[in-house]
């Protein structure tokens, strides 16, 4: 969700949550998704100048006993929370990238069968963007209810309603899983990271 013109990230989040509350959505606690980036250690790379791989270790408060490890364009490993301890032991192979932690946290809302999470994405102390996650509880095959999700999103996002996520493309009729959600968060976080690296004058 882009930041509203002339508004801060926090003001835009408040606008969105007000719209949800006007629709009749009720607050249902808070949520947090965090992501730490690891890169392959220099000692493990060959002398051919091959590029290192990035691995994203993520947590989601909706799944407190799980840890998700994702490679860009690769598989998603779902492990228990002790995976973080394993990453410390693997520091000869994977090293934590400096100042790479990014997270989104905010409020959960229930509206009929929809669960909506509106969060502020932060890197370090500063707010960098806004995340909006919508889940339709009764359906487990995303393509079966995408048009319904789209209609609901339009009711409070208006013209900022997104297209179908890329994760649906190659798994059209598959049962939706928590890993699919984490892939979308990884893509969002990487998009926000890239926006921060490009000077505003360089954006066309």
XYZ file of N, CA, C and O in Angstrom:
816
model
N 0.847 -1.180 0.000
C 0.000 0.000 0.000
C 0.889 1.237 0.000
O 1.714 1.390 0.899
N 0.752 2.122 -0.987
C 1.580 3.333 -0.980
C 1.130 4.318 0.096
O -0.029 4.295 0.529
N 2.061 5.146 0.528
C 1.743 6.174 1.525
C 0.905 7.247 0.843
O 1.204 7.673 -0.272
N -0.184 7.679 1.501
C -1.080 8.697 0.928
C -0.317 10.014 0.747
O 0.547 10.357 1.551
N -0.649 10.720 -0.326
C 0.039 11.970 -0.648
C -0.115 12.977 0.490
O -1.213 13.210 1.001
N 1.020 13.554 0.896
C 1.003 14.555 1.958
C 0.833 13.980 3.353
O 0.675 14.717 4.326
N 0.857 12.643 3.465
C 0.680 11.988 4.766
C 1.929 11.175 5.115
O 2.679 10.766 4.240
N 2.100 10.909 6.400
C 3.191 10.034 6.841
C 2.704 8.588 6.783
O 1.510 8.328 6.565
N 3.628 7.652 7.001
C 3.262 6.228 7.034
C 2.202 6.005 8.121
O 1.171 5.374 7.882
N 2.445 6.556 9.314
C 1.528 6.357 10.434
C 0.144 6.940 10.154
O -0.880 6.331 10.466
N 0.098 8.119 9.526
C -1.194 8.739 9.203
C -1.962 7.901 8.183
O -3.184 7.765 8.268
N -1.235 7.319 7.212
C -1.878 6.473 6.195
C -2.432 5.201 6.841
O -3.539 4.757 6.520
N -1.682 4.615 7.777
C -2.151 3.429 8.501
C -3.425 3.767 9.270
O -4.402 3.013 9.260
N -3.442 4.942 9.908
C -4.635 5.358 10.660
C -5.838 5.551 9.737
O -6.964 5.186 10.099
N -5.603 6.103 8.531
C -6.694 6.260 7.548
C -7.287 4.900 7.178
O -8.508 4.731 7.123
N -6.397 3.931 6.920
C -6.833 2.581 6.541
C -7.616 1.912 7.667
O -8.674 1.317 7.425
N -7.087 2.007 8.878
C -7.766 1.336 9.999
C -9.114 1.994 10.288
O -10.063 1.309 10.655
N -9.192 3.313 10.084
C -10.485 4.003 10.260
C -11.510 3.504 9.253
O -12.668 3.261 9.578
N -11.054 3.323 7.987
C -11.957 2.801 6.943
C -12.472 1.417 7.327
O -13.649 1.107 7.156
N -11.572 0.571 7.826
C -11.957 -0.787 8.232
C -12.976 -0.744 9.372
O -13.957 -1.490 9.363
N -12.728 0.129 10.338
C -13.639 0.236 11.473
C -15.009 0.767 11.035
O -16.041 0.347 11.557
N -15.012 1.677 10.044
C -16.284 2.188 9.512
C -17.065 1.085 8.794
O -18.292 1.083 8.790
N -16.351 0.135 8.181
C -17.003 -1.007 7.531
C -17.626 -1.948 8.561
O -18.484 -2.763 8.233
N -17.139 -1.874 9.800
C -17.644 -2.754 10.856
C -16.644 -3.784 11.334
O -16.986 -4.695 12.095
N -15.369 -3.659 10.887
C -14.333 -4.603 11.321
C -14.004 -4.364 12.797
O -14.003 -3.227 13.263
N -13.708 -5.456 13.510
C -13.391 -5.363 14.936
C -11.949 -5.743 15.186
O -11.432 -6.695 14.597
N -11.293 -5.002 16.079
C -9.896 -5.288 16.441
C -9.804 -6.649 17.105
O -10.624 -6.984 17.959
N -8.774 -7.424 16.688
C -8.565 -8.770 17.248
C -7.098 -8.941 17.639
O -6.450 -9.897 17.236
N -6.533 -7.989 18.351
C -5.144 -8.119 18.802
C -4.155 -7.563 17.797
O -4.508 -6.787 16.900
N -2.903 -7.991 17.948
C -1.817 -7.470 17.102
C -1.116 -8.621 16.382
O -1.361 -9.789 16.674
N -0.230 -8.263 15.447
C 0.561 -9.270 14.729
C 1.953 -8.702 14.447
O 2.174 -7.501 14.521
N 2.876 -9.593 14.149
C 4.234 -9.185 13.780
C 4.826 -10.224 12.835
O 4.676 -11.426 13.045
N 5.476 -9.758 11.780
C 6.245 -10.620 10.872
C 7.622 -9.998 10.764
O 7.742 -8.803 10.480
N 8.667 -10.791 11.026
C 10.022 -10.234 10.908
C 10.872 -11.072 9.968
O 10.558 -12.230 9.691
N 11.929 -10.450 9.467
C 12.797 -11.106 8.483
C 14.239 -10.676 8.694
O 14.541 -9.487 8.785
N 15.109 -11.656 8.790
C 16.549 -11.411 8.908
C 17.207 -12.021 7.673
O 16.883 -13.145 7.287
N 18.116 -11.288 7.047
C 18.764 -11.768 5.824
C 20.143 -12.352 6.144
O 20.914 -11.753 6.895
N 20.412 -13.504 5.557
C 21.729 -14.149 5.689
C 22.311 -14.311 4.289
O 21.574 -14.537 3.333
N 23.629 -14.175 4.181
C 24.273 -14.439 2.887
C 25.317 -15.533 3.072
O 25.828 -15.734 4.182
N 25.624 -16.236 1.998
C 26.606 -17.316 2.088
C 27.956 -16.710 2.468
O 28.351 -15.673 1.949
N 28.635 -17.367 3.398
C 29.926 -16.872 3.879
C 30.954 -16.907 2.753
O 30.942 -17.808 1.912
N 31.857 -15.922 2.750
C 32.878 -15.809 1.693
C 33.714 -17.082 1.589
O 34.113 -17.493 0.493
N 33.954 -17.746 2.722
C 34.790 -18.958 2.726
C 34.151 -20.115 1.968
O 34.839 -21.042 1.547
N 32.842 -20.072 1.767
C 32.166 -21.179 1.081
C 32.066 -20.954 -0.426
O 31.660 -21.838 -1.159
N 32.400 -19.739 -0.891
C 32.302 -19.450 -2.323
C 33.576 -19.879 -3.026
O 34.671 -19.710 -2.502
N 33.437 -20.418 -4.217
C 34.603 -20.832 -5.002
C 35.393 -19.616 -5.485
O 34.983 -18.477 -5.343
N 36.536 -19.877 -6.099
C 37.386 -18.767 -6.584
C 36.915 -18.241 -7.943
O 37.495 -17.324 -8.484
N 35.846 -18.809 -8.514
C 35.355 -18.369 -9.821
C 34.533 -17.087 -9.729
O 33.906 -16.679 -10.691
N 34.472 -16.459 -8.570
C 33.715 -15.212 -8.413
C 32.210 -15.421 -8.464
O 31.473 -14.546 -8.896
N 31.757 -16.591 -8.065
C 30.323 -16.855 -8.103
C 29.602 -16.007 -7.045
O 30.160 -15.692 -5.997
N 28.385 -15.624 -7.369
C 27.609 -14.774 -6.461
C 27.090 -15.596 -5.291
O 26.737 -16.762 -5.447
N 27.065 -14.974 -4.122
C 26.546 -15.635 -2.933
C 25.027 -15.693 -2.970
O 24.381 -14.893 -3.636
N 24.474 -16.664 -2.260
C 23.015 -16.778 -2.183
C 22.515 -16.071 -0.932
O 23.202 -16.011 0.078
N 21.302 -15.562 -1.028
C 20.659 -14.943 0.127
C 19.613 -15.889 0.686
O 18.907 -16.559 -0.061
N 19.549 -15.950 2.002
C 18.511 -16.734 2.665
C 17.811 -15.806 3.653
O 18.455 -15.018 4.340
N 16.481 -15.895 3.696
C 15.685 -15.047 4.575
C 15.086 -15.918 5.677
O 14.372 -16.874 5.373
N 15.402 -15.604 6.918
C 14.842 -16.345 8.049
C 13.743 -15.473 8.649
O 13.990 -14.339 9.056
N 12.517 -16.016 8.645
C 11.344 -15.209 8.991
C 10.499 -15.859 10.098
O 10.496 -17.075 10.247
N 9.809 -14.994 10.840
C 8.877 -15.439 11.883
C 7.561 -14.706 11.691
O 7.547 -13.571 11.218
N 6.472 -15.369 12.065
C 5.146 -14.774 11.951
C 4.395 -15.082 13.251
O 4.298 -16.252 13.643
N 3.877 -14.050 13.916
C 3.197 -14.254 15.205
C 1.953 -15.148 15.078
O 1.479 -15.699 16.063
N 1.434 -15.310 13.850
C 0.290 -16.221 13.645
C 0.721 -17.683 13.801
O -0.106 -18.554 14.051
N 2.017 -17.946 13.616
C 2.564 -19.312 13.713
C 3.740 -19.270 14.693
O 4.905 -19.371 14.288
N 3.453 -19.103 16.006
C 4.519 -18.846 16.984
C 5.526 -19.984 17.172
O 6.627 -19.743 17.656
N 5.180 -21.196 16.786
C 6.098 -22.326 16.971
C 6.897 -22.640 15.715
O 7.637 -23.619 15.675
N 6.736 -21.814 14.673
C 7.421 -22.082 13.402
C 8.404 -20.985 13.036
O 8.263 -19.836 13.444
N 9.376 -21.382 12.238
C 10.360 -20.466 11.672
C 10.408 -20.810 10.180
O 10.334 -21.974 9.802
N 10.499 -19.796 9.331
C 10.478 -20.013 7.884
C 11.820 -19.570 7.298
O 12.288 -18.475 7.580
N 12.437 -20.435 6.504
C 13.693 -20.087 5.831
C 13.442 -20.132 4.330
O 13.037 -21.158 3.795
N 13.641 -18.998 3.666
C 13.322 -18.892 2.239
C 14.546 -18.457 1.450
O 15.297 -17.584 1.879
N 14.709 -19.072 0.287
C 15.697 -18.609 -0.682
C 14.940 -17.845 -1.753
O 13.824 -18.208 -2.113
N 15.552 -16.778 -2.272
C 14.906 -16.034 -3.347
C 14.717 -16.976 -4.536
O 15.646 -17.664 -4.935
N 13.512 -17.019 -5.090
C 13.159 -17.918 -6.207
C 13.425 -19.379 -5.884
O 13.673 -20.181 -6.769
N 13.386 -19.714 -4.608
C 13.687 -21.097 -4.242
C 12.680 -21.645 -3.264
O 11.599 -21.090 -3.085
N 13.036 -22.743 -2.614
C 12.088 -23.395 -1.712
C 11.909 -22.624 -0.403
O 12.713 -21.765 -0.059
N 10.855 -22.973 0.303
C 10.593 -22.416 1.636
C 10.634 -23.571 2.624
O 9.866 -24.518 2.500
N 11.537 -23.493 3.573
C 11.659 -24.518 4.599
C 10.877 -24.060 5.824
O 11.051 -22.929 6.275
N 10.001 -24.921 6.328
C 9.264 -24.603 7.551
C 9.854 -25.477 8.656
O 9.850 -26.703 8.555
N 10.388 -24.821 9.689
C 11.036 -25.541 10.787
C 10.465 -25.041 12.117
O 9.658 -24.120 12.136
N 10.922 -25.652 13.215
C 10.459 -25.107 14.497
C 11.361 -23.943 14.902
O 12.349 -23.640 14.237
N 11.026 -23.276 15.995
C 11.712 -22.031 16.353
C 13.181 -22.229 16.703
O 13.932 -21.261 16.737
N 13.615 -23.458 16.960
C 15.032 -23.706 17.243
C 15.919 -23.501 16.019
O 17.140 -23.555 16.126
N 15.306 -23.250 14.877
C 16.090 -23.019 13.655
C 17.027 -21.823 13.828
O 18.125 -21.807 13.282
N 16.608 -20.819 14.613
C 17.455 -19.645 14.871
C 18.767 -20.058 15.535
O 19.824 -19.512 15.234
N 18.687 -21.038 16.447
C 19.887 -21.532 17.135
C 20.796 -22.233 16.126
O 22.028 -22.074 16.157
N 20.198 -22.964 15.208
C 20.963 -23.655 14.170
C 21.724 -22.656 13.291
O 22.866 -22.890 12.917
N 21.097 -21.515 12.996
C 21.751 -20.496 12.155
C 23.023 -19.962 12.819
O 24.001 -19.658 12.143
N 23.030 -19.868 14.144
C 24.231 -19.429 14.873
C 25.343 -20.449 14.667
O 26.498 -20.100 14.437
N 24.980 -21.744 14.708
C 25.976 -22.809 14.528
C 26.473 -22.896 13.079
O 27.534 -23.435 12.812
N 25.670 -22.360 12.135
C 26.049 -22.413 10.710
C 26.763 -21.146 10.236
O 26.827 -20.887 9.052
N 27.295 -20.347 11.189
C 27.871 -19.065 10.782
C 29.083 -19.208 9.860
O 29.454 -18.263 9.182
N 29.675 -20.404 9.794
C 30.751 -20.640 8.833
C 30.217 -20.733 7.401
O 30.971 -20.590 6.440
N 28.907 -20.963 7.251
C 28.283 -21.099 5.939
C 27.371 -19.919 5.598
O 27.303 -19.484 4.459
N 26.638 -19.443 6.615
C 25.734 -18.306 6.406
C 26.017 -17.236 7.450
O 26.123 -17.544 8.632
N 26.149 -16.008 6.990
C 26.393 -14.891 7.908
C 25.243 -13.900 7.817
O 24.741 -13.630 6.726
N 24.876 -13.359 8.976
C 23.798 -12.375 9.029
C 24.259 -11.088 8.349
O 25.344 -10.590 8.633
N 23.445 -10.580 7.430
C 23.786 -9.321 6.753
C 23.593 -8.177 7.736
O 22.638 -8.163 8.513
N 24.511 -7.218 7.721
C 24.446 -6.102 8.671
C 23.197 -5.265 8.445
O 22.826 -4.969 7.319
N 22.572 -4.834 9.536
C 21.399 -3.945 9.508
C 20.333 -4.416 8.512
O 19.757 -3.633 7.787
N 20.118 -5.750 8.463
C 19.183 -6.294 7.454
C 17.802 -6.593 8.023
O 16.904 -6.965 7.281
N 17.629 -6.452 9.335
C 16.344 -6.839 9.931
C 15.237 -5.874 9.489
O 15.393 -4.670 9.534
N 14.164 -6.464 9.033
C 13.001 -5.689 8.605
C 11.774 -6.388 9.180
O 11.762 -7.623 9.284
N 10.791 -5.618 9.595
C 9.601 -6.244 10.167
C 8.373 -5.393 9.907
O 8.476 -4.208 9.580
N 7.230 -6.031 10.019
C 5.962 -5.308 9.974
C 5.167 -5.715 11.204
O 5.131 -6.885 11.560
N 4.599 -4.713 11.858
C 3.730 -5.016 13.002
C 2.560 -4.059 13.013
O 2.664 -2.934 12.527
N 1.439 -4.547 13.501
C 0.248 -3.721 13.495
C -0.928 -4.445 14.120
O -0.764 -5.326 14.959
N -2.128 -4.082 13.669
C -3.368 -4.570 14.276
C -4.083 -5.566 13.364
O -4.092 -5.401 12.152
N -4.660 -6.581 13.984
C -5.488 -7.565 13.274
C -6.942 -7.125 13.403
O -7.377 -6.705 14.473
N -7.688 -7.265 12.310
C -9.118 -6.939 12.318
C -9.910 -8.121 11.785
O -9.477 -8.767 10.823
N -11.045 -8.383 12.396
C -11.954 -9.418 11.902
C -13.172 -8.724 11.320
O -13.764 -7.852 11.946
N -13.506 -9.096 10.074
C -14.724 -8.568 9.455
C -15.433 -9.745 8.807
O -14.984 -10.262 7.776
N -16.508 -10.226 9.441
C -17.196 -11.450 8.981
C -16.166 -12.567 8.856
O -15.501 -12.886 9.818
N -15.999 -13.133 7.644
C -15.045 -14.236 7.457
C -13.656 -13.764 7.039
O -12.791 -14.580 6.729
N -13.443 -12.462 6.995
C -12.150 -11.908 6.579
C -11.304 -11.540 7.792
O -11.803 -10.964 8.755
N -10.020 -11.869 7.712
C -9.046 -11.428 8.706
C -8.128 -10.448 7.984
O -7.542 -10.788 6.951
N -8.040 -9.226 8.488
C -7.236 -8.182 7.845
C -6.148 -7.739 8.804
O -6.415 -7.478 9.984
N -4.916 -7.657 8.295
C -3.794 -7.194 9.121
C -3.161 -5.990 8.438
O -2.675 -6.106 7.302
N -3.191 -4.855 9.115
C -2.584 -3.628 8.586
C -1.366 -3.334 9.444
O -1.482 -3.175 10.663
N -0.189 -3.281 8.809
C 1.045 -3.105 9.573
C 1.940 -2.006 9.041
O 1.856 -1.616 7.878
N 2.809 -1.529 9.914
C 3.841 -0.557 9.547
C 5.142 -1.324 9.363
O 5.572 -2.048 10.268
N 5.753 -1.198 8.180
C 7.016 -1.884 7.892
C 8.157 -0.993 8.361
O 8.251 0.172 7.972
N 9.027 -1.541 9.205
C 10.154 -0.758 9.727
C 11.479 -1.451 9.457
O 11.571 -2.674 9.449
N 12.484 -0.634 9.222
C 13.878 -1.087 9.148
C 14.614 -0.232 10.162
O 14.649 0.992 10.027
N 15.161 -0.860 11.194
C 15.773 -0.086 12.269
C 14.705 0.767 12.937
O 13.583 0.324 13.155
N 15.017 2.030 13.197
C 14.042 2.865 13.912
C 12.997 3.535 13.010
O 12.043 4.113 13.492
N 13.197 3.451 11.684
C 12.311 4.244 10.817
C 11.271 3.423 10.065
O 11.522 2.292 9.638
N 10.080 4.038 9.903
C 8.979 3.416 9.155
C 9.261 3.557 7.669
O 9.585 4.643 7.190
N 9.145 2.438 6.922
C 9.478 2.437 5.495
C 8.304 2.168 4.579
O 8.388 2.366 3.386
N 7.206 1.634 5.114
C 6.075 1.314 4.248
C 4.923 0.718 5.028
O 4.937 0.671 6.258
N 3.919 0.259 4.272
C 2.692 -0.268 4.861
C 2.393 -1.636 4.255
O 2.500 -1.815 3.038
N 2.033 -2.582 5.111
C 1.619 -3.905 4.619
C 0.137 -4.104 4.928
O -0.341 -3.675 5.971
N -0.559 -4.732 3.980
C -1.964 -5.089 4.185
C -2.111 -6.556 3.779
O -1.833 -6.912 2.636
N -2.511 -7.383 4.737
C -2.721 -8.807 4.462
C -4.195 -9.106 4.686
O -4.765 -8.690 5.694
N -4.810 -9.813 3.743
C -6.218 -10.184 3.884
C -6.342 -11.691 3.683
O -5.803 -12.253 2.731
N -7.065 -12.315 4.607
C -7.271 -13.764 4.563
C -8.779 -14.021 4.597
O -9.503 -13.395 5.368
N -9.225 -14.932 3.742
C -10.635 -15.330 3.740
C -10.707 -16.728 4.339
O -10.300 -17.711 3.710
N -11.193 -16.819 5.578
C -11.157 -18.047 6.363
C -11.774 -19.295 5.754
O -11.168 -20.363 5.803
N -12.988 -19.218 5.155
C -13.651 -20.445 4.698
C -13.007 -21.134 3.495
O -13.398 -22.248 3.147
N -12.049 -20.490 2.822
C -11.511 -21.059 1.577
C -10.032 -21.371 1.714
O -9.271 -20.572 2.263
N -9.616 -22.543 1.204
C -8.199 -22.923 1.271
C -7.523 -22.938 -0.102
O -6.315 -23.117 -0.192
N -8.292 -22.753 -1.164
C -7.712 -22.660 -2.518
C -7.881 -21.209 -2.960
O -8.994 -20.758 -3.242
N -6.770 -20.486 -2.978
C -6.821 -19.031 -3.192
C -7.506 -18.637 -4.492
O -8.270 -17.666 -4.533
N -7.277 -19.393 -5.562
C -7.862 -19.018 -6.856
C -9.393 -19.116 -6.843
O -10.071 -18.437 -7.607
N -9.946 -19.951 -5.937
C -11.408 -20.102 -5.851
C -12.095 -18.865 -5.269
O -13.282 -18.655 -5.486
N -11.346 -18.072 -4.484
C -11.983 -16.920 -3.835
C -11.292 -15.601 -4.170
O -11.544 -14.586 -3.521
N -10.408 -15.608 -5.204
C -9.661 -14.389 -5.514
C -10.590 -13.225 -5.877
O -10.380 -12.097 -5.423
N -11.643 -13.475 -6.658
C -12.539 -12.375 -7.049
C -13.262 -11.801 -5.827
O -13.488 -10.588 -5.735
N -13.599 -12.644 -4.849
C -14.233 -12.181 -3.614
C -13.239 -11.345 -2.787
O -13.590 -10.278 -2.271
N -11.996 -11.818 -2.695
C -10.950 -11.063 -1.992
C -10.736 -9.699 -2.644
O -10.613 -8.682 -1.964
N -10.713 -9.699 -3.977
C -10.498 -8.466 -4.741
C -11.604 -7.448 -4.449
O -11.335 -6.273 -4.206
N -12.840 -7.929 -4.454
C -13.995 -7.053 -4.189
C -13.905 -6.452 -2.780
O -14.144 -5.267 -2.573
N -13.511 -7.292 -1.814
C -13.371 -6.806 -0.437
C -12.223 -5.796 -0.329
O -12.360 -4.753 0.321
N -11.092 -6.092 -0.964
C -9.942 -5.174 -0.943
C -10.316 -3.811 -1.521
O -9.921 -2.771 -0.990
N -11.087 -3.816 -2.616
C -11.489 -2.565 -3.254
C -12.345 -1.703 -2.327
O -12.316 -0.485 -2.415
N -13.060 -2.336 -1.387
C -13.944 -1.578 -0.496
C -13.169 -0.644 0.441
O -13.710 0.348 0.892
N -11.888 -0.971 0.724
C -11.140 -0.052 1.589
C -9.787 0.387 1.024
O -9.192 1.347 1.509
N -9.296 -0.279 -0.050
C -8.051 0.164 -0.677
C -8.294 1.005 -1.929
O -7.388 1.682 -2.412
N -9.508 0.914 -2.489
C -9.847 1.696 -3.677
C -8.927 1.365 -4.848
O -8.706 0.197 -5.178
N -8.340 2.404 -5.452
C -7.512 2.228 -6.655
C -6.172 1.554 -6.358
O -5.448 1.185 -7.276
N -5.836 1.385 -5.087
C -4.553 0.758 -4.726
C -4.671 -0.757 -4.575
O -3.739 -1.410 -4.113
N -5.812 -1.311 -4.965
C -6.009 -2.760 -4.874
C -4.997 -3.471 -5.769
O -4.874 -3.148 -6.946
N -4.245 -4.443 -5.231
C -3.204 -5.119 -6.024
C -3.767 -6.160 -6.978
O -4.917 -6.577 -6.852
N -2.928 -6.582 -7.901
C -3.274 -7.699 -8.780
C -3.030 -9.003 -8.029
O -2.596 -9.002 -6.882
N -3.307 -10.114 -8.689
C -3.106 -11.425 -8.051
C -1.622 -11.627 -7.743
O -0.766 -11.352 -8.584
N -1.273 -12.093 -6.546
C 0.125 -12.320 -6.189
C 0.771 -13.361 -7.093
O 0.116 -14.309 -7.529
N 2.068 -13.171 -7.345
C 2.824 -14.079 -8.223
C 2.799 -15.516 -7.694
O 2.857 -16.467 -8.473
N 2.689 -15.676 -6.376
C 2.716 -17.009 -5.775
C 1.545 -17.880 -6.259
O 1.619 -19.101 -6.257
N 0.454 -17.256 -6.747
C -0.692 -18.011 -7.263
C -0.419 -18.557 -8.660
O -1.013 -19.538 -9.070
N 0.447 -17.893 -9.398
C 0.647 -18.186 -10.816
C 0.918 -19.633 -11.141
O 0.263 -20.220 -11.998
N 1.878 -20.245 -10.447
C 2.273 -21.612 -10.798
C 1.588 -22.660 -9.929
O 1.839 -23.834 -10.053
N 0.715 -22.210 -8.990
C 0.024 -23.170 -8.115
C -1.466 -22.847 -8.125
O -2.074 -22.645 -7.076
N -2.026 -22.803 -9.299
C -3.390 -22.294 -9.505
C -4.436 -22.948 -8.606
O -5.246 -22.270 -7.993
N -4.431 -24.266 -8.514
C -5.475 -24.959 -7.746
C -4.940 -25.582 -6.459
O -5.593 -26.443 -5.860
N -3.765 -25.162 -6.028
C -3.153 -25.773 -4.844
C -3.768 -25.220 -3.560
O -4.280 -24.104 -3.528
N -3.687 -26.008 -2.498
C -4.159 -25.571 -1.177
C -3.171 -24.532 -0.654
O -1.958 -24.731 -0.686
N -3.707 -23.409 -0.205
C -2.892 -22.302 0.283
C -2.263 -22.687 1.627
O -2.904 -23.316 2.462
N -0.991 -22.309 1.829
C -0.288 -22.676 3.063
C 0.381 -21.445 3.685
O 0.571 -20.428 3.008
N 0.776 -21.531 4.949
C 1.487 -20.415 5.583
C 2.752 -20.009 4.809
O 3.118 -18.835 4.783
N 3.407 -20.983 4.163
C 4.617 -20.671 3.385
C 4.301 -19.701 2.242
O 5.116 -18.833 1.914
N 3.101 -19.807 1.647
C 2.700 -18.887 0.574
C 2.617 -17.456 1.097
O 2.992 -16.504 0.412
N 2.126 -17.301 2.322
C 2.050 -15.974 2.942
C 3.453 -15.422 3.157
O 3.729 -14.253 2.875
N 4.366 -16.277 3.641
C 5.720 -15.816 3.942
C 6.477 -15.421 2.666
O 7.261 -14.470 2.674
N 6.230 -16.122 1.566
C 6.852 -15.751 0.280
C 6.409 -14.338 -0.109
O 7.217 -13.517 -0.550
N 5.119 -14.038 0.088
C 4.612 -12.703 -0.255
C 5.214 -11.624 0.646
O 5.535 -10.527 0.184
N 5.402 -11.934 1.933
C 6.050 -10.965 2.831
C 7.507 -10.750 2.412
O 8.009 -9.630 2.429
N 8.194 -11.853 2.027
C 9.584 -11.717 1.581
C 9.657 -10.795 0.366
O 10.518 -9.907 0.286
N 8.738 -10.979 -0.598
C 8.719 -10.142 -1.802
C 8.451 -8.681 -1.444
O 9.085 -7.770 -1.989
N 7.514 -8.452 -0.517
C 7.203 -7.083 -0.085
C 8.423 -6.443 0.582
O 8.793 -5.302 0.262
N 9.061 -7.167 1.507
C 10.223 -6.619 2.208
C 11.354 -6.292 1.232
O 12.008 -5.257 1.352
N 11.591 -7.172 0.248
C 12.656 -6.922 -0.725
C 12.338 -5.712 -1.593
O 13.223 -4.924 -1.937
N 11.067 -5.548 -1.941
C 10.634 -4.387 -2.732
C 10.886 -3.090 -1.945
O 11.408 -2.114 -2.482
N 10.553 -3.111 -0.659
C 10.758 -1.927 0.190
C 12.253 -1.648 0.361
O 12.690 -0.507 0.280
N 13.053 -2.717 0.554
C 14.516 -2.536 0.665
C 15.082 -1.879 -0.591
O 15.898 -0.966 -0.513
N 14.655 -2.358 -1.771
C 15.169 -1.812 -3.039
C 14.767 -0.358 -3.212
O 15.546 0.450 -3.718
N 13.532 0.002 -2.801
C 13.082 1.396 -2.909
C 13.964 2.310 -2.077
O 14.236 3.439 -2.460
N 14.444 1.816 -0.937
C 15.273 2.640 -0.050
C 16.664 2.849 -0.627
O 17.314 3.836 -0.346
N 17.131 1.911 -1.458
C 18.483 2.008 -1.997
C 18.570 2.937 -3.208
O 19.624 3.417 -3.535
N 17.425 3.182 -3.869
C 17.431 3.998 -5.086
C 17.162 5.462 -4.716
O 16.191 5.753 -4.037
N 18.043 6.403 -5.117
C 17.736 7.812 -4.832
C 16.466 8.228 -5.543
O 16.192 7.787 -6.661
N 15.683 9.095 -4.913
C 14.374 9.491 -5.452
C 14.514 10.046 -6.866
O 13.708 9.781 -7.744
N 15.582 10.796 -7.131
C 15.785 11.400 -8.458
C 15.978 10.334 -9.532
O 15.743 10.585 -10.699
N 16.421 9.130 -9.111
C 16.690 8.071 -10.087
C 15.471 7.240 -10.441
O 15.537 6.400 -11.308
N 14.346 7.463 -9.756
C 13.137 6.674 -10.041
C 12.416 7.280 -11.248
O 12.167 8.472 -11.277
N 12.119 6.444 -12.235
C 11.424 6.944 -13.442
C 10.006 6.447 -13.454
O 9.715 5.367 -13.093
